[in-house]
Amino acid sequence: MLRGLRMRDDRLVPDLVSQSIQRLRAGGVRMEEGLCDGEVSRVQDRLGFTFGPEHRDFLQSVVPVGRSWPDWRNDRDDDLRGRLDWPIEGIIFDVHSNGFWPASWGDRPDDKDARERQARENLASVPILIPVFSHRYLTSDPRFEPSPVFSVYQADVIYYGDNLLDYFAHEFGVPPPHPSDRTRVPFWSDLAEGAESRDL
């Protein structure tokens, strides 16, 4: 059930989810019935992750369908797992192939296997990203709600929206909302803002 307003921090604020769905409809995106509680639980249990609160609210209201949308109801687990792994595996690719080594990781090991081990150890603590559309991602961590939407292609990370509503407005060419504060997400925001060195 869509809600026009939501109580948060003792104030009524516009519901990003219902407004996001309106943006998608205006953009001509085809949508199916939202996921039920059981469907959400099953996909999370099978794949070992948790949707962020607004992402879950969105998917329990509607499921966009068509090319580039993850189909949490019908896609094969291997395909969904590949999309979930994409951000981390892209960083690892750049560690191996493009000299990516953030300054915050300390000294870069000379040995390739040691580099990958250290990189994966560092990446194990960064917020998990969940695919929304193509290679656009939200964080699953409720501490960073509303999550910005990141475009992630290896270590090339940019902001694609301040939140879900802002993202859909820009991606699908419908009028953008009013400017909003952007939540910072550790590591991913650092990359998007150029705060991490991307070179040796």
PDB file of C-alpha atoms in Angstrom:
ATOM      1  CA  MET A   1       0.000   0.000   0.000  1.00  0.00           C
ATOM      2  CA  LEU A   2       1.431   3.346  -0.998  1.00  0.00           C
ATOM      3  CA  ARG A   3       1.683   6.035   1.621  1.00  0.00           C
ATOM      4  CA  GLY A   4       1.682   9.711   0.739  1.00  0.00           C
ATOM      5  CA  LEU A   5       3.372  10.739   3.952  1.00  0.00           C
ATOM      6  CA  ARG A   6       5.640   9.018   6.427  1.00  0.00           C
ATOM      7  CA  MET A   7       6.490   9.876  10.019  1.00  0.00           C
ATOM      8  CA  ARG A   8      10.221  10.226  10.574  1.00  0.00           C
ATOM      9  CA  ASP A   9      12.040  12.132  13.316  1.00  0.00           C
ATOM     10  CA  ASP A  10       8.664  13.334  14.652  1.00  0.00           C
ATOM     11  CA  ARG A  11       7.947  15.172  11.385  1.00  0.00           C
ATOM     12  CA  LEU A  12       5.777  14.349   8.417  1.00  0.00           C
ATOM     13  CA  VAL A  13       7.921  14.117   5.296  1.00  0.00           C
ATOM     14  CA  PRO A  14       7.013  13.221   1.688  1.00  0.00           C
ATOM     15  CA  ASP A  15       7.336   9.510   0.999  1.00  0.00           C
ATOM     16  CA  LEU A  16      10.218   9.003  -1.427  1.00  0.00           C
ATOM     17  CA  VAL A  17       8.837   5.620  -2.434  1.00  0.00           C
ATOM     18  CA  SER A  18       5.393   6.751  -3.573  1.00  0.00           C
ATOM     19  CA  GLN A  19       6.862   9.767  -5.362  1.00  0.00           C
ATOM     20  CA  SER A  20       9.487   7.534  -7.018  1.00  0.00           C
ATOM     21  CA  ILE A  21       6.763   5.273  -8.368  1.00  0.00           C
ATOM     22  CA  GLN A  22       4.969   8.298  -9.789  1.00  0.00           C
ATOM     23  CA  ARG A  23       8.205   9.309 -11.559  1.00  0.00           C
ATOM     24  CA  LEU A  24       8.571   5.842 -13.069  1.00  0.00           C
ATOM     25  CA  ARG A  25       4.993   5.840 -14.307  1.00  0.00           C
ATOM     26  CA  ALA A  26       5.587   9.245 -15.879  1.00  0.00           C
ATOM     27  CA  GLY A  27       8.689   7.784 -17.536  1.00  0.00           C
ATOM     28  CA  GLY A  28       6.711   4.892 -19.048  1.00  0.00           C
ATOM     29  CA  VAL A  29       8.387   2.133 -17.005  1.00  0.00           C
ATOM     30  CA  ARG A  30       6.401  -1.113 -16.876  1.00  0.00           C
ATOM     31  CA  MET A  31       5.756  -2.356 -13.346  1.00  0.00           C
ATOM     32  CA  GLU A  32       4.319  -5.485 -11.765  1.00  0.00           C
ATOM     33  CA  GLU A  33       2.859  -6.207  -8.347  1.00  0.00           C
ATOM     34  CA  GLY A  34       5.281  -5.678  -5.470  1.00  0.00           C
ATOM     35  CA  LEU A  35       7.046  -8.478  -3.627  1.00  0.00           C
ATOM     36  CA  CYS A  36       5.295  -9.962  -0.607  1.00  0.00           C
ATOM     37  CA  ASP A  37       7.090 -10.391   2.722  1.00  0.00           C
ATOM     38  CA  GLY A  38       7.814 -14.040   1.971  1.00  0.00           C
ATOM     39  CA  GLU A  39       9.359 -13.258  -1.420  1.00  0.00           C
ATOM     40  CA  VAL A  40      11.611 -10.610   0.112  1.00  0.00           C
ATOM     41  CA  SER A  41      12.709 -12.973   2.891  1.00  0.00           C
ATOM     42  CA  ARG A  42      13.411 -15.831   0.493  1.00  0.00           C
ATOM     43  CA  VAL A  43      15.596 -13.811  -1.876  1.00  0.00           C
ATOM     44  CA  GLN A  44      17.493 -12.239   1.025  1.00  0.00           C
ATOM     45  CA  ASP A  45      18.042 -15.631   2.695  1.00  0.00           C
ATOM     46  CA  ARG A  46      19.146 -17.316  -0.533  1.00  0.00           C
ATOM     47  CA  LEU A  47      21.574 -14.578  -1.527  1.00  0.00           C
ATOM     48  CA  GLY A  48      22.727 -13.471   1.917  1.00  0.00           C
ATOM     49  CA  PHE A  49      21.943  -9.755   1.931  1.00  0.00           C
ATOM     50  CA  THR A  50      19.300  -7.331   3.202  1.00  0.00           C
ATOM     51  CA  PHE A  51      17.529  -4.614   1.231  1.00  0.00           C
ATOM     52  CA  GLY A  52      17.758  -1.115   2.669  1.00  0.00           C
ATOM     53  CA  PRO A  53      14.448   0.128   4.152  1.00  0.00           C
ATOM     54  CA  GLU A  54      13.442   2.380   1.259  1.00  0.00           C
ATOM     55  CA  HIS A  55      14.553  -0.144  -1.357  1.00  0.00           C
ATOM     56  CA  ARG A  56      12.441  -2.803   0.336  1.00  0.00           C
ATOM     57  CA  ASP A  57       9.440  -0.440   0.605  1.00  0.00           C
ATOM     58  CA  PHE A  58       9.807   0.329  -3.087  1.00  0.00           C
ATOM     59  CA  LEU A  59       9.999  -3.328  -4.176  1.00  0.00           C
ATOM     60  CA  GLN A  60       7.064  -4.274  -1.964  1.00  0.00           C
ATOM     61  CA  SER A  61       5.015  -1.608  -3.727  1.00  0.00           C
ATOM     62  CA  VAL A  62       6.028  -2.366  -7.326  1.00  0.00           C
ATOM     63  CA  VAL A  63       8.575  -4.428  -9.244  1.00  0.00           C
ATOM     64  CA  PRO A  64       9.821  -2.647 -12.394  1.00  0.00           C
ATOM     65  CA  VAL A  65      10.358  -5.088 -15.237  1.00  0.00           C
ATOM     66  CA  GLY A  66      12.242  -5.067 -18.493  1.00  0.00           C
ATOM     67  CA  ARG A  67      15.800  -4.881 -19.673  1.00  0.00           C
ATOM     68  CA  SER A  68      18.375  -3.820 -17.048  1.00  0.00           C
ATOM     69  CA  TRP A  69      16.024  -4.167 -14.065  1.00  0.00           C
ATOM     70  CA  PRO A  70      16.952  -6.939 -11.612  1.00  0.00           C
ATOM     71  CA  ASP A  71      13.961  -9.273 -11.445  1.00  0.00           C
ATOM     72  CA  TRP A  72      14.061 -10.380  -7.813  1.00  0.00           C
ATOM     73  CA  ARG A  73      11.080 -12.650  -8.406  1.00  0.00           C
ATOM     74  CA  ASN A  74      12.163 -14.529 -11.543  1.00  0.00           C
ATOM     75  CA  ASP A  75      15.884 -14.084 -12.304  1.00  0.00           C
ATOM     76  CA  ARG A  76      18.220 -17.001 -11.628  1.00  0.00           C
ATOM     77  CA  ASP A  77      20.171 -16.784  -8.376  1.00  0.00           C
ATOM     78  CA  ASP A  78      23.454 -16.887 -10.325  1.00  0.00           C
ATOM     79  CA  ASP A  79      22.419 -13.813 -12.300  1.00  0.00           C
ATOM     80  CA  LEU A  80      21.329 -11.922  -9.186  1.00  0.00           C
ATOM     81  CA  ARG A  81      24.501 -12.953  -7.362  1.00  0.00           C
ATOM     82  CA  GLY A  82      26.573 -11.621 -10.249  1.00  0.00           C
ATOM     83  CA  ARG A  83      24.848  -8.254  -9.964  1.00  0.00           C
ATOM     84  CA  LEU A  84      25.328  -8.186  -6.187  1.00  0.00           C
ATOM     85  CA  ASP A  85      29.031  -9.037  -6.567  1.00  0.00           C
ATOM     86  CA  TRP A  86      29.617  -6.525  -9.395  1.00  0.00           C
ATOM     87  CA  PRO A  87      30.768  -3.527  -7.274  1.00  0.00           C
ATOM     88  CA  ILE A  88      33.381  -5.459  -5.264  1.00  0.00           C
ATOM     89  CA  GLU A  89      34.595  -7.585  -8.168  1.00  0.00           C
ATOM     90  CA  GLY A  90      34.970  -4.436 -10.266  1.00  0.00           C
ATOM     91  CA  ILE A  91      37.201  -2.894  -7.608  1.00  0.00           C
ATOM     92  CA  ILE A  92      39.272  -6.090  -7.480  1.00  0.00           C
ATOM     93  CA  PHE A  93      39.626  -5.983 -11.270  1.00  0.00           C
ATOM     94  CA  ASP A  94      41.011  -2.463 -11.054  1.00  0.00           C
ATOM     95  CA  VAL A  95      43.372  -3.501  -8.243  1.00  0.00           C
ATOM     96  CA  HIS A  96      44.823  -6.134 -10.578  1.00  0.00           C
ATOM     97  CA  SER A  97      44.624  -4.383 -13.936  1.00  0.00           C
ATOM     98  CA  ASN A  98      44.621  -0.629 -13.401  1.00  0.00           C
ATOM     99  CA  GLY A  99      46.805   0.022 -10.382  1.00  0.00           C
ATOM    100  CA  PHE A 100      43.888   0.975  -8.146  1.00  0.00           C
ATOM    101  CA  TRP A 101      44.996   1.202  -4.520  1.00  0.00           C
ATOM    102  CA  PRO A 102      43.358   3.795  -2.234  1.00  0.00           C
ATOM    103  CA  ALA A 103      45.718   5.665   0.050  1.00  0.00           C
ATOM    104  CA  SER A 104      43.583   4.631   3.046  1.00  0.00           C
ATOM    105  CA  TRP A 105      44.546   0.984   2.460  1.00  0.00           C
ATOM    106  CA  GLY A 106      48.179   1.631   3.386  1.00  0.00           C
ATOM    107  CA  ASP A 107      51.165   0.198   1.532  1.00  0.00           C
ATOM    108  CA  ARG A 108      50.400  -1.729  -1.636  1.00  0.00           C
ATOM    109  CA  PRO A 109      51.800  -5.293  -1.543  1.00  0.00           C
ATOM    110  CA  ASP A 110      54.065  -6.263  -4.406  1.00  0.00           C
ATOM    111  CA  ASP A 111      52.651  -9.782  -4.634  1.00  0.00           C
ATOM    112  CA  LYS A 112      49.425 -10.089  -6.651  1.00  0.00           C
ATOM    113  CA  ASP A 113      47.783 -12.618  -4.323  1.00  0.00           C
ATOM    114  CA  ALA A 114      48.684 -10.564  -1.255  1.00  0.00           C
ATOM    115  CA  ARG A 115      47.228  -7.454  -2.931  1.00  0.00           C
ATOM    116  CA  GLU A 116      43.942  -9.237  -3.541  1.00  0.00           C
ATOM    117  CA  ARG A 117      43.781 -10.606  -0.007  1.00  0.00           C
ATOM    118  CA  GLN A 118      44.400  -7.179   1.506  1.00  0.00           C
ATOM    119  CA  ALA A 119      41.961  -5.514  -0.876  1.00  0.00           C
ATOM    120  CA  ARG A 120      39.220  -8.010  -0.019  1.00  0.00           C
ATOM    121  CA  GLU A 121      39.889  -7.563   3.698  1.00  0.00           C
ATOM    122  CA  ASN A 122      39.435  -3.800   3.314  1.00  0.00           C
ATOM    123  CA  LEU A 123      36.358  -4.189   1.120  1.00  0.00           C
ATOM    124  CA  ALA A 124      34.706  -6.598   3.567  1.00  0.00           C
ATOM    125  CA  SER A 125      33.905  -3.651   5.840  1.00  0.00           C
ATOM    126  CA  VAL A 126      32.445  -1.243   3.255  1.00  0.00           C
ATOM    127  CA  PRO A 127      28.651  -0.825   2.990  1.00  0.00           C
ATOM    128  CA  ILE A 128      27.020  -3.401   0.715  1.00  0.00           C
ATOM    129  CA  LEU A 129      25.485  -2.074  -2.499  1.00  0.00           C
ATOM    130  CA  ILE A 130      22.298  -3.529  -3.995  1.00  0.00           C
ATOM    131  CA  PRO A 131      21.386  -3.136  -7.689  1.00  0.00           C
ATOM    132  CA  VAL A 132      18.453  -0.929  -8.638  1.00  0.00           C
ATOM    133  CA  PHE A 133      18.806  -0.685 -12.425  1.00  0.00           C
ATOM    134  CA  SER A 134      21.707  -1.628 -14.706  1.00  0.00           C
ATOM    135  CA  HIS A 135      24.873  -0.687 -12.761  1.00  0.00           C
ATOM    136  CA  ARG A 136      23.095   1.788 -10.478  1.00  0.00           C
ATOM    137  CA  TYR A 137      23.171   0.853  -6.802  1.00  0.00           C
ATOM    138  CA  LEU A 138      21.771   1.763  -3.378  1.00  0.00           C
ATOM    139  CA  THR A 139      23.381   0.838  -0.074  1.00  0.00           C
ATOM    140  CA  SER A 140      21.616  -1.758   2.045  1.00  0.00           C
ATOM    141  CA  ASP A 141      22.706  -0.142   5.318  1.00  0.00           C
ATOM    142  CA  PRO A 142      19.805   1.684   7.043  1.00  0.00           C
ATOM    143  CA  ARG A 143      22.281   4.065   8.712  1.00  0.00           C
ATOM    144  CA  PHE A 144      22.673   5.769   5.329  1.00  0.00           C
ATOM    145  CA  GLU A 145      18.981   6.247   4.532  1.00  0.00           C
ATOM    146  CA  PRO A 146      18.025   7.820   2.261  1.00  0.00           C
ATOM    147  CA  SER A 147      20.801   6.252   0.253  1.00  0.00           C
ATOM    148  CA  PRO A 148      22.266   8.088  -2.701  1.00  0.00           C
ATOM    149  CA  VAL A 149      22.259   6.124  -5.932  1.00  0.00           C
ATOM    150  CA  PHE A 150      25.712   5.312  -7.258  1.00  0.00           C
ATOM    151  CA  SER A 151      26.707   4.413 -10.789  1.00  0.00           C
ATOM    152  CA  VAL A 152      29.408   1.796 -10.290  1.00  0.00           C
ATOM    153  CA  TYR A 153      31.741   0.609 -13.009  1.00  0.00           C
ATOM    154  CA  GLN A 154      34.878  -0.830 -11.403  1.00  0.00           C
ATOM    155  CA  ALA A 155      36.512   2.001  -9.405  1.00  0.00           C
ATOM    156  CA  ASP A 156      34.686   4.589 -11.541  1.00  0.00           C
ATOM    157  CA  VAL A 157      31.936   5.561  -9.092  1.00  0.00           C
ATOM    158  CA  ILE A 158      29.730   8.615  -9.504  1.00  0.00           C
ATOM    159  CA  TYR A 159      26.577   9.911  -7.861  1.00  0.00           C
ATOM    160  CA  TYR A 160      23.563   9.290 -10.096  1.00  0.00           C
ATOM    161  CA  GLY A 161      20.992  10.644  -7.667  1.00  0.00           C
ATOM    162  CA  ASP A 162      20.821  12.084  -4.168  1.00  0.00           C
ATOM    163  CA  ASN A 163      18.181   9.471  -3.342  1.00  0.00           C
ATOM    164  CA  LEU A 164      15.841   7.068  -5.124  1.00  0.00           C
ATOM    165  CA  LEU A 165      13.433   9.806  -6.208  1.00  0.00           C
ATOM    166  CA  ASP A 166      16.185  12.052  -7.525  1.00  0.00           C
ATOM    167  CA  TYR A 167      17.743   9.116  -9.375  1.00  0.00           C
ATOM    168  CA  PHE A 168      14.551   8.034 -11.143  1.00  0.00           C
ATOM    169  CA  ALA A 169      13.829  11.625 -12.144  1.00  0.00           C
ATOM    170  CA  HIS A 170      17.203  11.895 -13.887  1.00  0.00           C
ATOM    171  CA  GLU A 171      17.502   8.350 -15.286  1.00  0.00           C
ATOM    172  CA  PHE A 172      14.069   8.355 -16.898  1.00  0.00           C
ATOM    173  CA  GLY A 173      13.852  11.984 -17.992  1.00  0.00           C
ATOM    174  CA  VAL A 174      11.016  13.182 -15.785  1.00  0.00           C
ATOM    175  CA  PRO A 175      11.145  16.471 -13.843  1.00  0.00           C
ATOM    176  CA  PRO A 176      13.581  16.249 -10.923  1.00  0.00           C
ATOM    177  CA  PRO A 177      12.464  16.879  -7.338  1.00  0.00           C
ATOM    178  CA  HIS A 178      13.597  19.757  -5.190  1.00  0.00           C
ATOM    179  CA  PRO A 179      17.287  19.629  -4.206  1.00  0.00           C
ATOM    180  CA  SER A 180      17.932  17.440  -1.179  1.00  0.00           C
ATOM    181  CA  ASP A 181      20.774  16.751   1.199  1.00  0.00           C
ATOM    182  CA  ARG A 182      22.949  13.856   0.084  1.00  0.00           C
ATOM    183  CA  THR A 183      23.841  11.121   2.570  1.00  0.00           C
ATOM    184  CA  ARG A 184      27.515  10.148   2.620  1.00  0.00           C
ATOM    185  CA  VAL A 185      28.288   6.440   2.377  1.00  0.00           C
ATOM    186  CA  PRO A 186      31.778   5.375   3.506  1.00  0.00           C
ATOM    187  CA  PHE A 187      34.151   4.337   0.698  1.00  0.00           C
ATOM    188  CA  TRP A 188      31.596   4.697  -2.125  1.00  0.00           C
ATOM    189  CA  SER A 189      31.100   8.418  -1.504  1.00  0.00           C
ATOM    190  CA  ASP A 190      34.868   8.796  -1.169  1.00  0.00           C
ATOM    191  CA  LEU A 191      35.286   7.341  -4.656  1.00  0.00           C
ATOM    192  CA  ALA A 192      32.463   9.437  -6.099  1.00  0.00           C
ATOM    193  CA  GLU A 193      33.979  12.593  -4.605  1.00  0.00           C
ATOM    194  CA  GLY A 194      37.551  11.791  -5.595  1.00  0.00           C
ATOM    195  CA  ALA A 195      38.687  11.536  -1.973  1.00  0.00           C
ATOM    196  CA  GLU A 196      40.464   8.214  -2.552  1.00  0.00           C
ATOM    197  CA  SER A 197      43.526   8.013  -4.767  1.00  0.00           C
ATOM    198  CA  ARG A 198      42.775   5.900  -7.821  1.00  0.00           C
ATOM    199  CA  ASP A 199      46.359   5.582  -8.932  1.00  0.00           C
ATOM    200  CA  LEU A 200      49.636   4.118  -7.721  1.00  0.00           C
TER     201      LEU A 200
END
